[in-house]
mmCIF file of C-alpha atoms in Angstrom:
data_model
loop_
_atom_site.group_PDB
_atom_site.id
_atom_site.type_symbol
_atom_site.label_atom_id
_atom_site.label_comp_id
_atom_site.label_asym_id
_atom_site.label_seq_id
_atom_site.Cartn_x
_atom_site.Cartn_y
_atom_site.Cartn_z
ATOM 1 C CA MET A 24 -0.232 0.020 -0.051
ATOM 2 C CA ILE A 25 2.622 2.239 0.363
ATOM 3 C CA GLY A 26 5.164 1.438 -2.344
ATOM 4 C CA ARG A 27 1.538 2.605 -4.407
ATOM 5 C CA ALA A 28 1.257 5.570 -2.401
ATOM 6 C CA VAL A 29 4.612 6.773 -2.579
ATOM 7 C CA LYS A 30 4.820 5.841 -6.390
ATOM 8 C CA GLN A 31 0.906 7.610 -7.146
ATOM 9 C CA GLY A 32 2.621 10.256 -4.731
ATOM 10 C CA VAL A 33 5.696 10.841 -5.917
ATOM 11 C CA ARG A 34 6.026 12.129 -10.101
ATOM 12 C CA TYR A 35 7.583 14.700 -12.344
ATOM 13 C CA ARG A 36 6.039 15.664 -15.354
ATOM 14 C CA SER A 37 7.259 16.723 -18.536
ATOM 15 C CA ARG A 38 4.714 18.788 -18.711
ATOM 16 C CA LEU A 39 2.549 20.849 -16.447
ATOM 17 C CA SER A 40 -0.711 19.844 -15.919
ATOM 18 C CA PRO A 41 -3.409 20.080 -18.409
ATOM 19 C CA ALA A 42 -5.829 19.692 -16.472
ATOM 20 C CA ALA A 43 -4.943 23.941 -15.392
ATOM 21 C CA TRP A 44 -2.710 24.234 -19.069
ATOM 22 C CA ASP A 45 -2.324 25.335 -21.889
ATOM 23 C CA GLY A 46 1.097 25.451 -22.896
ATOM 24 C CA GLU A 47 2.579 27.644 -20.607
ATOM 25 C CA LYS A 48 -0.206 29.302 -20.382
ATOM 26 C CA LEU A 49 -3.215 28.970 -18.103
ATOM 27 C CA ARG A 50 -6.039 28.101 -19.118
ATOM 28 C CA PRO A 51 -8.423 30.820 -19.774
ATOM 29 C CA ASP A 52 -11.635 28.253 -17.893
ATOM 30 C CA VAL A 53 -9.193 28.428 -14.823
ATOM 31 C CA ARG A 54 -7.714 31.204 -14.603
ATOM 32 C CA LEU A 55 -11.656 33.018 -14.682
ATOM 33 C CA ALA A 56 -12.354 29.848 -11.816
ATOM 34 C CA LEU A 57 -9.539 31.292 -8.741
ATOM 35 C CA MET A 58 -10.793 34.855 -9.743
ATOM 36 C CA ARG A 59 -14.164 34.055 -8.577
ATOM 37 C CA ALA A 60 -12.954 31.484 -6.120
ATOM 38 C CA ALA A 61 -10.118 34.861 -4.795
ATOM 39 C CA LYS A 62 -13.073 36.676 -4.256
ATOM 40 C CA LEU A 63 -15.941 34.700 -3.158
ATOM 41 C CA PHE A 64 -12.782 34.772 -0.355
ATOM 42 C CA VAL A 65 -11.393 38.252 -0.215
ATOM 43 C CA ASP A 66 -15.659 39.000 0.653
ATOM 44 C CA SER A 67 -15.684 36.344 3.184
ATOM 45 C CA LEU A 68 -12.796 38.332 5.243
ATOM 46 C CA ASP A 69 -15.329 41.323 5.952
ATOM 47 C CA ILE A 70 -11.637 44.102 5.598
ATOM 48 C CA PRO A 71 -13.601 47.724 4.972
ATOM 49 C CA ASP A 72 -11.016 48.496 1.666
ATOM 50 C CA PHE A 73 -8.867 45.159 2.356
ATOM 51 C CA LYS A 74 -6.052 45.913 -0.126
ATOM 52 C CA MET A 75 -4.646 43.145 -2.158
ATOM 53 C CA THR A 76 -1.921 42.897 -4.292
ATOM 54 C CA ASP A 77 -2.656 39.777 -6.356
ATOM 55 C CA ARG A 78 -3.882 37.068 -6.728
ATOM 56 C CA VAL A 79 -1.391 33.944 -7.168
ATOM 57 C CA VAL A 80 -1.345 29.809 -8.074
ATOM 58 C CA THR A 81 1.896 28.143 -6.879
ATOM 59 C CA GLY A 82 2.335 24.747 -5.672
ATOM 60 C CA SER A 83 2.538 21.579 -7.191
ATOM 61 C CA MET A 84 0.674 22.992 -9.754
ATOM 62 C CA ALA A 85 2.291 25.367 -11.700
ATOM 63 C CA ASN A 86 5.818 22.987 -11.568
ATOM 64 C CA TYR A 87 5.847 20.112 -12.494
ATOM 65 C CA ASN A 88 6.015 17.488 -10.216
ATOM 66 C CA TYR A 89 2.113 17.374 -9.898
ATOM 67 C CA THR A 90 0.197 14.346 -8.924
ATOM 68 C CA ARG A 91 -4.166 13.723 -9.089
ATOM 69 C CA TYR A 92 -3.702 14.397 -5.547
ATOM 70 C CA SER A 93 -2.135 17.796 -6.522
ATOM 71 C CA ASP A 94 -4.554 21.207 -4.958
ATOM 72 C CA PHE A 95 -4.338 24.785 -7.003
ATOM 73 C CA ASP A 96 -2.668 26.478 -3.963
ATOM 74 C CA LEU A 97 -4.184 30.508 -4.407
ATOM 75 C CA HIS A 98 -2.179 32.744 -2.571
ATOM 76 C CA ILE A 99 -4.230 35.809 -1.562
ATOM 77 C CA ILE A 100 -0.886 38.324 -1.339
ATOM 78 C CA THR A 101 -2.093 41.298 0.933
ATOM 79 C CA ARG A 102 -0.008 42.990 3.860
ATOM 80 C CA TYR A 103 0.028 42.043 7.043
ATOM 81 C CA SER A 104 1.139 45.650 8.121
ATOM 82 C CA ASP A 105 -2.366 47.341 6.669
ATOM 83 C CA LEU A 106 -3.994 46.048 9.770
ATOM 84 C CA ASP A 107 -3.897 47.914 12.450
ATOM 85 C CA CYS A 108 -3.178 44.515 14.485
ATOM 86 C CA ASP A 109 -1.058 43.423 12.467
ATOM 87 C CA ASP A 110 1.318 41.111 15.130
ATOM 88 C CA LEU A 111 -2.283 39.562 15.157
ATOM 89 C CA ALA A 112 -2.359 39.420 10.877
ATOM 90 C CA GLU A 113 -1.034 35.921 10.681
ATOM 91 C CA ALA A 114 -3.229 34.397 13.131
ATOM 92 C CA PHE A 115 -6.588 36.022 12.143
ATOM 93 C CA TYR A 116 -5.678 35.552 8.456
ATOM 94 C CA GLN A 117 -4.811 31.423 9.358
ATOM 95 C CA ALA A 118 -8.261 30.957 11.349
ATOM 96 C CA LYS A 119 -9.562 32.997 8.242
ATOM 97 C CA LYS A 120 -8.604 30.704 5.965
ATOM 98 C CA SER A 121 -9.309 27.871 7.555
ATOM 99 C CA ILE A 122 -12.278 28.115 8.182
ATOM 100 C CA TRP A 123 -12.956 29.390 5.248
ATOM 101 C CA ASN A 124 -11.308 25.708 3.201
ATOM 102 C CA HIS A 125 -13.257 23.596 6.218
ATOM 103 C CA ARG A 126 -16.726 24.664 4.647
ATOM 104 C CA HIS A 127 -15.819 25.515 0.706
ATOM 105 C CA ASP A 128 -14.815 22.326 -1.727
ATOM 106 C CA ILE A 129 -14.496 24.452 -4.481
ATOM 107 C CA ARG A 130 -12.137 21.978 -6.999
ATOM 108 C CA ILE A 131 -11.196 22.459 -10.867
ATOM 109 C CA ASN A 132 -11.475 19.753 -13.035
ATOM 110 C CA GLY A 133 -10.906 17.790 -10.182
ATOM 111 C CA HIS A 134 -8.311 19.045 -8.178
ATOM 112 C CA GLU A 135 -9.299 21.000 -4.991
ATOM 113 C CA VAL A 136 -8.670 24.505 -4.175
ATOM 114 C CA GLU A 137 -6.867 25.397 -0.728
ATOM 115 C CA VAL A 138 -6.903 29.243 -0.688
ATOM 116 C CA TYR A 139 -4.248 30.965 1.011
ATOM 117 C CA VAL A 140 -3.378 34.440 2.412
ATOM 118 C CA GLU A 141 1.026 35.866 2.054
ATOM 119 C CA ASP A 142 2.220 38.764 3.063
ATOM 120 C CA ILE A 143 3.547 40.636 0.190
ATOM 121 C CA ASN A 144 6.884 40.937 2.523
ATOM 122 C CA GLU A 145 7.372 37.303 2.973
ATOM 123 C CA PRO A 146 7.112 35.690 -0.410
ATOM 124 C CA PRO A 147 6.166 31.400 -0.197
ATOM 125 C CA VAL A 148 9.576 29.082 -1.302
ATOM 126 C CA ALA A 149 8.198 27.898 -4.315
ATOM 127 C CA ALA A 150 9.795 27.108 -8.003
ATOM 128 C CA GLY A 151 6.577 28.567 -10.397
ATOM 129 C CA ILE A 152 4.341 31.618 -9.542
ATOM 130 C CA TYR A 153 1.592 32.444 -11.730
ATOM 131 C CA SER A 154 -0.769 35.818 -11.600
ATOM 132 C CA ILE A 155 -3.617 35.116 -12.476
ATOM 133 C CA LEU A 156 -4.494 39.000 -12.184
ATOM 134 C CA LYS A 157 -1.606 39.914 -14.754
ATOM 135 C CA ASP A 158 -1.937 36.224 -16.453
ATOM 136 C CA THR A 159 1.603 35.989 -16.166
ATOM 137 C CA TRP A 160 4.549 33.822 -14.113
ATOM 138 C CA VAL A 161 5.909 35.015 -11.267
ATOM 139 C CA ARG A 162 8.469 32.873 -11.252
ATOM 140 C CA ARG A 163 8.620 30.521 -14.156
ATOM 141 C CA PRO A 164 9.144 26.936 -12.702
ATOM 142 C CA ASP A 165 12.787 25.083 -14.538
ATOM 143 C CA TYR A 166 11.237 22.005 -15.833
ATOM 144 C CA ASP A 167 14.647 19.747 -14.000
ATOM 145 C CA PRO A 168 14.021 16.318 -13.168
ATOM 146 C CA PRO A 169 15.457 16.022 -9.813
ATOM 147 C CA ASP A 170 16.800 13.037 -8.643
ATOM 148 C CA ILE A 171 14.649 11.576 -6.266
ATOM 149 C CA ASP A 172 15.297 8.618 -3.983
ATOM 150 C CA ARG A 173 12.491 6.807 -3.952
ATOM 151 C CA ASN A 174 13.595 4.054 -1.209
ATOM 152 C CA ALA A 175 14.363 6.854 0.650
ATOM 153 C CA VAL A 176 10.974 8.029 0.674
ATOM 154 C CA ARG A 177 9.209 5.197 1.084
ATOM 155 C CA ALA A 178 12.159 4.321 4.078
ATOM 156 C CA LYS A 179 9.694 7.489 5.675
ATOM 157 C CA VAL A 180 7.225 7.253 5.038
ATOM 158 C CA SER A 181 6.695 3.643 6.690
ATOM 159 C CA GLN A 182 8.144 4.168 9.921
ATOM 160 C CA LEU A 183 6.369 7.090 10.224
ATOM 161 C CA ALA A 184 2.820 5.768 9.655
ATOM 162 C CA TYR A 185 4.316 3.349 12.432
ATOM 163 C CA TYR A 186 4.247 6.784 14.812
ATOM 164 C CA ILE A 187 0.968 6.963 14.413
ATOM 165 C CA ASP A 188 -1.066 4.279 13.991
ATOM 166 C CA ARG A 189 0.401 3.200 16.945
ATOM 167 C CA GLU A 190 0.238 6.206 18.527
ATOM 168 C CA LEU A 191 -3.337 6.603 18.244
ATOM 169 C CA GLY A 192 -3.844 3.096 19.255
ATOM 170 C CA ASP A 193 -1.704 3.450 22.087
ATOM 171 C CA SER A 194 -2.135 7.023 23.543
ATOM 172 C CA ASN A 195 -4.953 8.554 25.394
ATOM 173 C CA SER A 196 -3.932 12.496 26.165
ATOM 174 C CA PRO A 197 -4.079 14.709 23.534
ATOM 175 C CA GLU A 198 -1.093 16.592 24.150
ATOM 176 C CA ASP A 199 1.176 12.838 22.708
ATOM 177 C CA VAL A 200 -0.638 13.586 19.266
ATOM 178 C CA GLU A 201 0.295 17.210 19.119
ATOM 179 C CA ARG A 202 3.618 16.448 19.783
ATOM 180 C CA LEU A 203 3.988 13.934 16.770
ATOM 181 C CA ILE A 204 1.952 16.570 14.949
ATOM 182 C CA ASN A 205 5.035 19.455 15.754
ATOM 183 C CA LYS A 206 7.508 16.385 15.170
ATOM 184 C CA ILE A 207 6.550 15.620 11.423
ATOM 185 C CA ARG A 208 5.603 19.593 11.485
ATOM 186 C CA LYS A 209 9.504 20.155 12.326
ATOM 187 C CA MET A 210 10.882 16.717 10.132
ATOM 188 C CA ARG A 211 9.324 18.979 7.017
ATOM 189 C CA GLN A 212 10.725 21.754 7.186
ATOM 190 C CA SER A 213 13.406 21.349 8.099
ATOM 191 C CA GLY A 214 13.860 19.048 4.764
ATOM 192 C CA LEU A 215 12.407 22.319 3.216
ATOM 193 C CA ALA A 216 15.090 24.303 4.188
ATOM 194 C CA ARG A 217 17.855 21.806 3.564
ATOM 195 C CA GLY A 218 16.295 20.394 0.193
ATOM 196 C CA GLY A 219 14.006 22.063 -1.479
ATOM 197 C CA GLU A 220 10.693 20.807 -2.841
ATOM 198 C CA PHE A 221 11.623 17.373 -3.414
ATOM 199 C CA SER A 222 13.290 16.478 -0.033
ATOM 200 C CA VAL A 223 12.433 13.279 1.532
ATOM 201 C CA GLU A 224 11.614 14.434 4.122
ATOM 202 C CA ASN A 225 8.666 17.070 2.621
ATOM 203 C CA LEU A 226 7.690 13.901 0.456
ATOM 204 C CA ALA A 227 7.652 11.760 3.078
ATOM 205 C CA PHE A 228 4.729 14.908 4.647
ATOM 206 C CA LYS A 229 3.007 14.688 0.522
ATOM 207 C CA VAL A 230 2.756 10.647 0.818
ATOM 208 C CA LEU A 231 1.225 10.832 4.634
ATOM 209 C CA ARG A 232 -0.710 13.978 3.711
ATOM 210 C CA ASN A 233 -2.077 11.774 0.484
ATOM 211 C CA MET A 234 -3.063 8.218 1.850
ATOM 212 C CA GLY A 235 -5.096 10.401 5.429
ATOM 213 C CA TYR A 236 -2.613 10.226 8.037
ATOM 214 C CA THR A 237 -1.653 13.879 8.837
ATOM 215 C CA GLU A 238 -5.795 15.128 8.971
ATOM 216 C CA ARG A 239 -5.845 11.350 10.811
ATOM 217 C CA LEU A 240 -4.365 13.270 13.484
ATOM 218 C CA TYR A 241 -5.838 16.823 13.458
ATOM 219 C CA ARG A 242 -8.777 14.624 14.447
ATOM 220 C CA GLU A 243 -7.572 12.929 17.087
ATOM 221 C CA PHE A 244 -6.269 15.464 18.571
ATOM 222 C CA THR A 245 -9.391 17.305 19.111
ATOM 223 C CA ALA A 246 -11.353 14.651 19.694
ATOM 224 C CA ARG A 247 -9.154 13.815 22.700
ATOM 225 C CA GLN A 248 -9.111 17.954 23.074
ATOM 226 C CA ASP A 249 -12.785 17.652 23.492
ATOM 227 C CA LYS A 250 -13.239 14.377 25.730
ATOM 228 C CA GLU A 251 -11.311 15.686 28.168
ATOM 229 C CA ILE A 252 -12.590 19.058 28.576
ATOM 230 C CA SER A 253 -16.039 17.484 29.077
ATOM 231 C CA ILE A 254 -17.778 15.851 31.326
#
């Protein structure tokens, strides 16, 4: 099962996804759908005079490493400091993003749309970034097939899946689950910093996510918190 998940979740293609691109140009129907999703999200923020500097699509759907599990990562770019409480801006936008993505199930040609709010001063680490507002590349991805160690990815996924299954079976403490969530998050961040998108750690995280393991962890963490508080 894990071997098949790694094979399906770790890919590098010779062209950009035809579900989104006509050659290297974003398909007009896809661009329109993303523009509408961005407007719907911005309206939900309920912030008077919200200043949006750009709307971009990034991640694997703007690169050659997309799979059938890939989302359209739609980033709404603004300046966090425009909020009067700019020290709380990141937490506010994260909360709004989580609520909106949970409530909505927008799909474009079979791929989910995930919306984020990005601070203009902290651009994402991504090989491809396309402005749907200006209909042009901000950063065009290079076709450069990486040397992926699939055996190492499979081993890392197997190890983490074992830890997750054991944790969810043996403990009733939300703190134990939270520690494992933080461990996996730090592992991914370390891999991204050291080896980029194709690091073993980042690829292992994506495979775990595709297999539903990360969702199980977050769901179990919330359930245990609720149980601990309930009387």
